[in-house]
Short mmCIF file of C-alpha atoms in Angstrom, two decimals:
data_model
loop_
_atom_site.label_atom_id
_atom_site.label_comp_id
_atom_site.label_asym_id
_atom_site.label_seq_id
_atom_site.Cartn_x
_atom_site.Cartn_y
_atom_site.Cartn_z
CA TYR L 5 3.11 -1.94 20.31
CA PHE L 6 5.15 -0.81 23.30
CA GLN L 7 2.10 0.43 25.18
CA LYS L 8 1.59 -3.13 26.41
CA PHE L 9 4.75 -2.72 28.54
CA LEU L 10 3.74 0.66 29.95
CA LEU L 11 1.80 -0.67 32.95
CA LYS L 12 4.72 -2.86 34.03
CA PHE L 13 7.14 0.06 33.69
CA GLU L 14 4.81 2.25 35.75
CA GLN L 15 4.44 -0.44 38.42
CA GLN L 16 8.23 -0.73 38.66
CA GLN L 17 8.66 3.08 38.57
CA ILE L 18 10.78 2.89 35.41
CA SER L 19 10.99 6.14 33.47
CA VAL L 20 12.13 6.57 29.87
CA ARG L 21 15.47 7.83 31.16
CA LEU L 22 16.05 4.51 32.95
CA LEU L 23 15.20 2.23 30.02
CA SER L 24 18.68 2.39 28.50
CA LYS L 25 20.14 1.20 31.82
CA LEU L 26 17.95 -1.88 32.28
CA SER L 27 19.51 -5.32 32.07
CA ASN L 28 17.98 -8.11 30.03
CA GLU L 29 16.76 -9.62 33.31
CA ASP L 30 15.05 -6.33 34.22
CA PHE L 31 13.34 -6.25 30.83
CA ASN L 32 12.21 -9.87 31.24
CA LYS L 33 10.63 -9.00 34.59
CA CYS L 34 8.63 -6.31 32.79
CA GLY L 35 7.48 -8.71 30.08
CA VAL L 36 9.91 -7.55 27.38
CA GLU L 37 11.23 -10.94 26.36
CA THR L 38 12.47 -10.50 22.80
CA ILE L 39 15.86 -9.12 21.88
CA GLY L 40 14.34 -6.91 19.19
CA ALA L 41 11.90 -5.26 21.59
CA ARG L 42 14.65 -4.67 24.15
CA GLN L 43 16.98 -3.13 21.60
CA THR L 44 14.23 -0.95 20.15
CA LEU L 45 13.31 0.34 23.61
CA ARG L 46 16.98 1.04 24.37
CA GLU L 47 17.35 2.96 21.10
CA TYR L 48 14.26 5.08 21.80
CA ALA L 49 15.50 5.74 25.34
CA ALA L 50 18.93 6.77 24.06
CA LYS L 51 17.36 9.23 21.61
CA TYR L 52 15.13 10.60 24.37
CA ASN L 53 18.11 10.99 26.71
CA ILE L 54 20.16 12.82 24.07
CA ILE L 55 17.32 15.25 23.38
CA PHE L 56 16.67 16.03 27.04
CA THR L 57 20.34 16.12 28.02
CA SER L 58 20.96 18.66 25.25
CA HIS L 59 17.89 20.66 26.32
CA ASP L 60 19.03 20.68 29.98
CA LYS L 61 22.35 22.25 28.96
CA LEU L 62 20.68 25.20 27.22
#
């Protein structure tokens, strides 16, 4: 489902680590127009950031 946004994220040089910091306007520019999709992406990004932040501290 979220693969359809991947090209836009790549074009805008948006990494997974940045997803949780995007505004609703930023998401809209990337074609993510629904609240549910935005929130789901933010949740995945937060989980990713926790995993890699914990790993970096090891």
